[in-house]
PDB file of C-alpha atoms in Angstrom:
ATOM      1  CA  MET A   1       0.000   0.000   0.000  1.00 33.00           C
ATOM      2  CA  ARG A   2       2.834   2.439   0.778  1.00 31.00           C
ATOM      3  CA  HIS A   3       4.986   3.802  -2.035  1.00 32.00           C
ATOM      4  CA  PHE A   4       8.482   5.001  -1.187  1.00 27.00           C
ATOM      5  CA  HIS A   5      10.039   7.811  -3.178  1.00 34.00           C
ATOM      6  CA  SER A   6      13.699   8.540  -3.888  1.00 35.00           C
ATOM      7  CA  SER A   7      15.556  10.034  -0.945  1.00 36.00           C
ATOM      8  CA  GLU A   8      16.862  12.949  -3.054  1.00 42.00           C
ATOM      9  CA  LYS A   9      13.359  14.081  -4.034  1.00 41.00           C
ATOM     10  CA  MET A  10      12.070  13.653  -0.491  1.00 36.00           C
ATOM     11  CA  GLN A  11      15.016  15.617   0.952  1.00 41.00           C
ATOM     12  CA  SER A  12      14.521  18.384  -1.609  1.00 44.00           C
ATOM     13  CA  ARG A  13      10.823  18.697  -0.794  1.00 44.00           C
ATOM     14  CA  ALA A  14      11.513  18.572   2.929  1.00 39.00           C
ATOM     15  CA  TRP A  15      14.101  21.383   2.716  1.00 40.00           C
ATOM     16  CA  ASN A  16      11.728  23.471   0.606  1.00 46.00           C
ATOM     17  CA  ALA A  17       8.979  23.043   3.199  1.00 41.00           C
ATOM     18  CA  ILE A  18      11.371  23.892   6.053  1.00 38.00           C
ATOM     19  CA  PHE A  19      12.554  27.014   4.228  1.00 42.00           C
ATOM     20  CA  VAL A  20       9.000  28.292   3.749  1.00 40.00           C
ATOM     21  CA  VAL A  21       8.016  27.633   7.377  1.00 39.00           C
ATOM     22  CA  VAL A  22      11.169  29.321   8.722  1.00 39.00           C
ATOM     23  CA  ALA A  23      10.641  32.296   6.408  1.00 42.00           C
ATOM     24  CA  LEU A  24       7.058  32.706   7.613  1.00 43.00           C
ATOM     25  CA  GLY A  25       8.214  32.459  11.215  1.00 46.00           C
ATOM     26  CA  LEU A  26      10.915  35.096  10.734  1.00 43.00           C
ATOM     27  CA  PHE A  27       8.419  37.425   9.086  1.00 46.00           C
ATOM     28  CA  ILE A  28       5.407  36.975  11.363  1.00 46.00           C
ATOM     29  CA  THR A  29       7.027  36.481  14.799  1.00 47.00           C
ATOM     30  CA  PRO A  30       8.458  40.045  15.036  1.00 51.00           C
ATOM     31  CA  ILE A  31       5.011  41.393  14.136  1.00 46.00           C
ATOM     32  CA  LEU A  32       3.404  39.351  16.915  1.00 48.00           C
ATOM     33  CA  ASN A  33       6.045  40.382  19.447  1.00 49.00           C
ATOM     34  CA  ALA A  34       5.813  44.074  18.566  1.00 50.00           C
ATOM     35  CA  ALA A  35       2.032  44.139  18.666  1.00 48.00           C
ATOM     36  CA  PHE A  36       1.838  42.533  22.111  1.00 47.00           C
ATOM     37  CA  ALA A  37       4.762  44.504  23.531  1.00 46.00           C
ATOM     38  CA  GLN A  38       3.521  47.905  22.354  1.00 44.00           C
ATOM     39  CA  GLY A  39      -0.157  47.266  23.040  1.00 44.00           C
ATOM     40  CA  GLU A  40      -1.098  48.059  19.454  1.00 44.00           C
ATOM     41  CA  THR A  41      -3.910  45.514  19.357  1.00 46.00           C
ATOM     42  CA  GLN A  42      -7.442  45.935  20.588  1.00 47.00           C
ATOM     43  CA  SER A  43      -8.782  43.283  22.910  1.00 52.00           C
ATOM     44  CA  SER A  44     -12.151  41.982  21.803  1.00 52.00           C
ATOM     45  CA  THR A  45     -14.698  39.900  23.646  1.00 57.00           C
ATOM     46  CA  GLU A  46     -16.280  38.906  20.334  1.00 84.00           C
ATOM     47  CA  ILE A  47     -14.797  35.615  19.204  1.00 91.00           C
ATOM     48  CA  PRO A  48     -15.375  34.777  15.525  1.00 93.00           C
ATOM     49  CA  ASP A  49     -17.351  31.609  14.852  1.00 94.00           C
ATOM     50  CA  GLU A  50     -14.440  30.175  12.872  1.00 94.00           C
ATOM     51  CA  VAL A  51     -12.177  30.306  15.948  1.00 95.00           C
ATOM     52  CA  THR A  52     -14.628  28.653  18.340  1.00 95.00           C
ATOM     53  CA  SER A  53     -15.532  26.064  15.715  1.00 96.00           C
ATOM     54  CA  TYR A  54     -11.843  25.274  15.134  1.00 95.00           C
ATOM     55  CA  VAL A  55     -11.080  24.931  18.848  1.00 96.00           C
ATOM     56  CA  ASP A  56     -14.146  22.757  19.509  1.00 96.00           C
ATOM     57  CA  ALA A  57     -13.228  20.438  16.626  1.00 96.00           C
ATOM     58  CA  GLN A  58      -9.584  20.254  17.755  1.00 95.00           C
ATOM     59  CA  ASN A  59     -10.658  19.414  21.313  1.00 96.00           C
ATOM     60  CA  PHE A  60     -13.115  16.745  20.155  1.00 97.00           C
ATOM     61  CA  VAL A  61     -10.416  15.064  18.046  1.00 97.00           C
ATOM     62  CA  ALA A  62      -7.824  15.171  20.830  1.00 96.00           C
ATOM     63  CA  ALA A  63     -10.177  13.958  23.566  1.00 96.00           C
ATOM     64  CA  PHE A  64     -11.985  11.159  21.756  1.00 97.00           C
ATOM     65  CA  SER A  65      -9.265   9.515  19.676  1.00 97.00           C
ATOM     66  CA  THR A  66      -5.739   8.247  20.205  1.00 96.00           C
ATOM     67  CA  PRO A  67      -2.700   9.547  18.278  1.00 94.00           C
ATOM     68  CA  ARG A  68      -2.460   6.199  16.461  1.00 94.00           C
ATOM     69  CA  GLU A  69      -6.112   6.422  15.403  1.00 96.00           C
ATOM     70  CA  ARG A  70      -5.597   9.936  14.085  1.00 94.00           C
ATOM     71  CA  TYR A  71      -2.582   8.939  12.002  1.00 92.00           C
ATOM     72  CA  THR A  72      -4.753   6.237  10.456  1.00 94.00           C
ATOM     73  CA  LEU A  73      -7.837   8.390   9.942  1.00 94.00           C
ATOM     74  CA  VAL A  74      -6.081  11.044   7.857  1.00 91.00           C
ATOM     75  CA  GLN A  75      -5.542   8.412   5.158  1.00 90.00           C
ATOM     76  CA  TYR A  76      -9.271   8.008   4.532  1.00 93.00           C
ATOM     77  CA  GLU A  77     -11.211   9.976   1.937  1.00 91.00           C
ATOM     78  CA  SER A  78     -14.707  10.090   3.422  1.00 95.00           C
ATOM     79  CA  PRO A  79     -16.805   9.234   6.504  1.00 96.00           C
ATOM     80  CA  ALA A  80     -18.255   6.306   4.550  1.00 97.00           C
ATOM     81  CA  SER A  81     -14.807   4.800   4.020  1.00 96.00           C
ATOM     82  CA  VAL A  82     -14.045   5.146   7.743  1.00 97.00           C
ATOM     83  CA  TRP A  83     -17.279   3.372   8.598  1.00 97.00           C
ATOM     84  CA  ARG A  84     -16.619   0.534   6.148  1.00 96.00           C
ATOM     85  CA  GLU A  85     -13.160  -0.088   7.598  1.00 95.00           C
ATOM     86  CA  THR A  86     -13.806   0.468  11.304  1.00 95.00           C
ATOM     87  CA  GLY A  87     -17.550   0.228  11.965  1.00 96.00           C
ATOM     88  CA  SER A  88     -17.012   2.857  14.659  1.00 96.00           C
ATOM     89  CA  GLU A  89     -19.370   5.807  15.024  1.00 96.00           C
ATOM     90  CA  ARG A  90     -16.789   7.465  17.270  1.00 97.00           C
ATOM     91  CA  LEU A  91     -14.072   7.328  14.607  1.00 97.00           C
ATOM     92  CA  VAL A  92     -16.461   8.611  11.954  1.00 97.00           C
ATOM     93  CA  ALA A  93     -17.226  11.587  14.207  1.00 97.00           C
ATOM     94  CA  VAL A  94     -13.496  12.143  14.834  1.00 97.00           C
ATOM     95  CA  PHE A  95     -12.771  11.957  11.091  1.00 97.00           C
ATOM     96  CA  GLU A  96     -15.391  14.617  10.377  1.00 97.00           C
ATOM     97  CA  ARG A  97     -13.839  16.919  13.012  1.00 96.00           C
ATOM     98  CA  ILE A  98     -10.350  16.383  11.580  1.00 95.00           C
ATOM     99  CA  LYS A  99     -11.622  17.514   8.177  1.00 94.00           C
ATOM    100  CA  HIS A 100     -13.272  20.471   9.896  1.00 93.00           C
ATOM    101  CA  VAL A 101      -9.976  21.440  11.551  1.00 92.00           C
ATOM    102  CA  HIS A 102      -8.246  21.321   8.159  1.00 91.00           C
ATOM    103  CA  THR A 103     -10.751  23.748   6.630  1.00 90.00           C
ATOM    104  CA  PHE A 104      -9.512  26.489   8.980  1.00 90.00           C
ATOM    105  CA  GLU A 105      -5.772  25.793   8.701  1.00 86.00           C
ATOM    106  CA  GLN A 106      -3.685  27.771   6.245  1.00 74.00           C
ATOM    107  CA  ARG A 107      -0.659  25.796   5.081  1.00 61.00           C
ATOM    108  CA  SER A 108       2.528  27.064   3.459  1.00 49.00           C
ATOM    109  CA  GLY A 109       2.272  24.404   0.731  1.00 46.00           C
ATOM    110  CA  PRO A 110      -0.453  23.735  -1.835  1.00 42.00           C
ATOM    111  CA  HIS A 111      -1.904  20.857   0.209  1.00 41.00           C
ATOM    112  CA  PRO A 112      -2.224  20.341   3.991  1.00 41.00           C
ATOM    113  CA  MET A 113      -0.075  17.231   3.683  1.00 41.00           C
ATOM    114  CA  VAL A 114       3.068  15.948   5.349  1.00 40.00           C
ATOM    115  CA  ARG A 115       5.316  12.996   4.539  1.00 38.00           C
ATOM    116  CA  TRP A 116       5.293  10.102   6.974  1.00 36.00           C
ATOM    117  CA  PHE A 117       7.601   7.211   6.032  1.00 38.00           C
ATOM    118  CA  GLY A 118       7.027   7.949   2.354  1.00 40.00           C
ATOM    119  CA  ALA A 119       3.230   8.070   2.537  1.00 39.00           C
ATOM    120  CA  ARG A 120       1.204  11.223   2.005  1.00 42.00           C
ATOM    121  CA  ARG A 121      -0.734  12.184   5.100  1.00 48.00           C
ATOM    122  CA  GLU A 122      -2.720  15.237   6.041  1.00 57.00           C
ATOM    123  CA  HIS A 123      -1.725  17.252   9.069  1.00 72.00           C
ATOM    124  CA  VAL A 124      -2.609  15.315  12.231  1.00 82.00           C
ATOM    125  CA  PRO A 125      -4.085  17.316  15.147  1.00 84.00           C
ATOM    126  CA  ARG A 126      -1.940  17.282  18.260  1.00 87.00           C
ATOM    127  CA  PRO A 127      -2.913  15.498  21.522  1.00 91.00           C
ATOM    128  CA  GLU A 128      -3.762  18.776  23.202  1.00 93.00           C
ATOM    129  CA  LEU A 129      -6.854  20.555  24.480  1.00 95.00           C
ATOM    130  CA  LEU A 130      -7.260  24.294  23.923  1.00 95.00           C
ATOM    131  CA  THR A 131      -9.116  27.050  25.765  1.00 94.00           C
ATOM    132  CA  ILE A 132      -9.567  30.497  24.227  1.00 95.00           C
ATOM    133  CA  GLU A 133      -8.389  33.235  26.604  1.00 93.00           C
ATOM    134  CA  ASP A 134      -8.495  36.392  24.509  1.00 93.00           C
ATOM    135  CA  VAL A 135      -8.825  37.689  20.953  1.00 94.00           C
ATOM    136  CA  ASN A 136      -6.874  40.705  19.733  1.00 93.00           C
ATOM    137  CA  ARG A 137      -7.714  42.364  16.426  1.00 91.00           C
ATOM    138  CA  VAL A 138      -4.649  43.722  14.652  1.00 90.00           C
ATOM    139  CA  SER A 139      -6.649  44.960  11.675  1.00 92.00           C
ATOM    140  CA  ALA A 140      -9.853  44.175   9.812  1.00 91.00           C
ATOM    141  CA  THR A 141      -8.180  41.108   8.299  1.00 93.00           C
ATOM    142  CA  GLU A 142      -5.702  40.080  11.001  1.00 94.00           C
ATOM    143  CA  MET A 143      -6.075  38.929  14.578  1.00 94.00           C
ATOM    144  CA  MET A 144      -4.213  37.074  17.296  1.00 94.00           C
ATOM    145  CA  VAL A 145      -5.883  34.504  19.535  1.00 95.00           C
ATOM    146  CA  LEU A 146      -4.401  33.686  22.938  1.00 94.00           C
ATOM    147  CA  VAL A 147      -5.139  30.121  24.006  1.00 95.00           C
ATOM    148  CA  THR A 148      -4.202  27.968  26.976  1.00 94.00           C
ATOM    149  CA  VAL A 149      -2.823  24.563  25.999  1.00 93.00           C
ATOM    150  CA  TYR A 150      -3.378  21.372  27.997  1.00 93.00           C
ATOM    151  CA  ALA A 151      -1.305  18.309  27.112  1.00 91.00           C
ATOM    152  CA  LEU A 152      -3.510  15.219  27.158  1.00 92.00           C
ATOM    153  CA  GLU A 153      -1.953  12.250  28.926  1.00 92.00           C
ATOM    154  CA  PRO A 154      -2.678   8.760  27.476  1.00 94.00           C
ATOM    155  CA  GLN A 155      -4.532   7.628  30.621  1.00 94.00           C
ATOM    156  CA  THR A 156      -6.852  10.647  30.543  1.00 94.00           C
ATOM    157  CA  ASN A 157      -7.302  10.213  26.801  1.00 95.00           C
ATOM    158  CA  THR A 158      -8.410   6.600  27.371  1.00 96.00           C
ATOM    159  CA  GLN A 159     -10.898   7.709  30.044  1.00 95.00           C
ATOM    160  CA  PHE A 160     -12.445  10.236  27.671  1.00 96.00           C
ATOM    161  CA  ILE A 161     -12.777   7.644  24.909  1.00 97.00           C
ATOM    162  CA  GLU A 162     -14.396   5.129  27.253  1.00 96.00           C
ATOM    163  CA  GLY A 163     -16.727   7.839  28.555  1.00 96.00           C
ATOM    164  CA  TYR A 164     -17.739   8.746  25.010  1.00 96.00           C
ATOM    165  CA  GLU A 165     -18.466   5.158  23.997  1.00 94.00           C
ATOM    166  CA  ARG A 166     -20.154   4.026  27.218  1.00 93.00           C
ATOM    167  CA  HIS A 167     -21.788   7.168  28.579  1.00 92.00           C
ATOM    168  CA  GLY A 168     -22.014   9.586  25.660  1.00 92.00           C
ATOM    169  CA  PHE A 169     -19.376  11.996  26.945  1.00 91.00           C
ATOM    170  CA  GLY A 170     -19.129  15.342  25.149  1.00 93.00           C
ATOM    171  CA  LEU A 171     -16.938  18.436  25.288  1.00 92.00           C
ATOM    172  CA  ASP A 172     -18.746  19.673  28.410  1.00 91.00           C
ATOM    173  CA  ASP A 173     -17.514  16.588  30.266  1.00 90.00           C
ATOM    174  CA  VAL A 174     -14.003  17.165  28.951  1.00 91.00           C
ATOM    175  CA  ALA A 175     -14.083  20.796  30.125  1.00 87.00           C
ATOM    176  CA  GLU A 176     -14.883  19.667  33.684  1.00 84.00           C
ATOM    177  CA  ALA A 177     -11.802  17.436  33.893  1.00 86.00           C
ATOM    178  CA  ARG A 178      -8.806  18.741  35.833  1.00 80.00           C
ATOM    179  CA  ILE A 179      -5.899  18.785  33.393  1.00 87.00           C
ATOM    180  CA  PRO A 180      -2.678  20.707  34.187  1.00 85.00           C
ATOM    181  CA  VAL A 181      -1.857  23.690  32.000  1.00 85.00           C
ATOM    182  CA  THR A 182       1.097  22.947  29.725  1.00 86.00           C
ATOM    183  CA  THR A 183       1.693  26.299  28.065  1.00 90.00           C
ATOM    184  CA  ARG A 184       0.009  29.149  26.275  1.00 92.00           C
ATOM    185  CA  GLU A 185       0.252  30.086  22.647  1.00 93.00           C
ATOM    186  CA  VAL A 186      -0.680  32.917  20.343  1.00 94.00           C
ATOM    187  CA  GLN A 187      -2.363  31.865  17.117  1.00 93.00           C
ATOM    188  CA  TYR A 188      -2.235  34.136  14.084  1.00 94.00           C
ATOM    189  CA  TRP A 189      -5.458  34.326  12.053  1.00 95.00           C
ATOM    190  CA  THR A 190      -6.126  36.164   8.788  1.00 93.00           C
ATOM    191  CA  LYS A 191      -9.338  36.767   6.871  1.00 93.00           C
ATOM    192  CA  HIS A 192      -9.547  35.488   3.290  1.00 90.00           C
ATOM    193  CA  ASN A 193     -12.666  36.048   1.205  1.00 90.00           C
ATOM    194  CA  GLY A 194     -14.663  36.797   4.329  1.00 92.00           C
ATOM    195  CA  THR A 195     -13.505  33.722   6.275  1.00 93.00           C
ATOM    196  CA  TRP A 196     -10.974  33.573   9.113  1.00 94.00           C
ATOM    197  CA  VAL A 197      -8.217  30.968   8.679  1.00 94.00           C
ATOM    198  CA  LYS A 198      -5.420  30.004  11.066  1.00 93.00           C
ATOM    199  CA  SER A 199      -1.785  30.336  10.047  1.00 89.00           C
ATOM    200  CA  GLU A 200       0.548  27.448  10.872  1.00 80.00           C
ATOM    201  CA  THR A 201       2.851  29.972  12.550  1.00 75.00           C
ATOM    202  CA  THR A 202       2.220  30.213  16.296  1.00 78.00           C
ATOM    203  CA  ARG A 203       4.096  31.648  19.259  1.00 85.00           C
ATOM    204  CA  ARG A 204       4.385  29.488  22.369  1.00 79.00           C
ATOM    205  CA  TYR A 205       5.391  30.534  25.866  1.00 77.00           C
ATOM    206  CA  LEU A 206       7.952  28.338  27.595  1.00 64.00           C
ATOM    207  CA  ASP A 207       7.062  29.227  31.179  1.00 56.00           C
ATOM    208  CA  VAL A 208       3.492  29.188  32.440  1.00 56.00           C
ATOM    209  CA  GLN A 209       2.589  30.212  35.954  1.00 50.00           C
ATOM    210  CA  ASP A 210      -0.804  29.058  37.228  1.00 52.00           C
TER     211      ASP A 210
END
């Protein structure tokens, strides 16, 4: 099923991707730092629907699937194909949320794909839960979203999955769980054709005091 490509081509594509990501980081990070440091942004209590929808989908995927399941799910083309192969309503629901996450992610390449041992795979959501803390509008088409990040331990992840399958757990049940804060990050969002999309460039804080 897997097709391996020549190492030279893969290395060339990898270096091209790294160059683009680094270039974006060098360009955007100073803007983020300056805006926060100088207070040039305007805090807003109005959170765009795209942001809340993205965070809810990300949290659903992280809470109710394992990393291994996610790496497998990104290979499928449709909910029907997931159902045929797994017979799991939970994994169908996770697959749909993964696709939803991808609709709001702006990638540096033409496709939201990464290489994994020679196979093409879409970006896999991280095993983290997010909480929106604040939204800062830089302009009419740019904003920064401050979120708190919670790393999901395998044991807690398993409890959430069992709760979903046996008791119909949802995101409200996940929100009530006590999970230590890992870090905070600033997400950079831009508006394209009237829709907010998230850049892959983010700024993470190393030290978090709770």
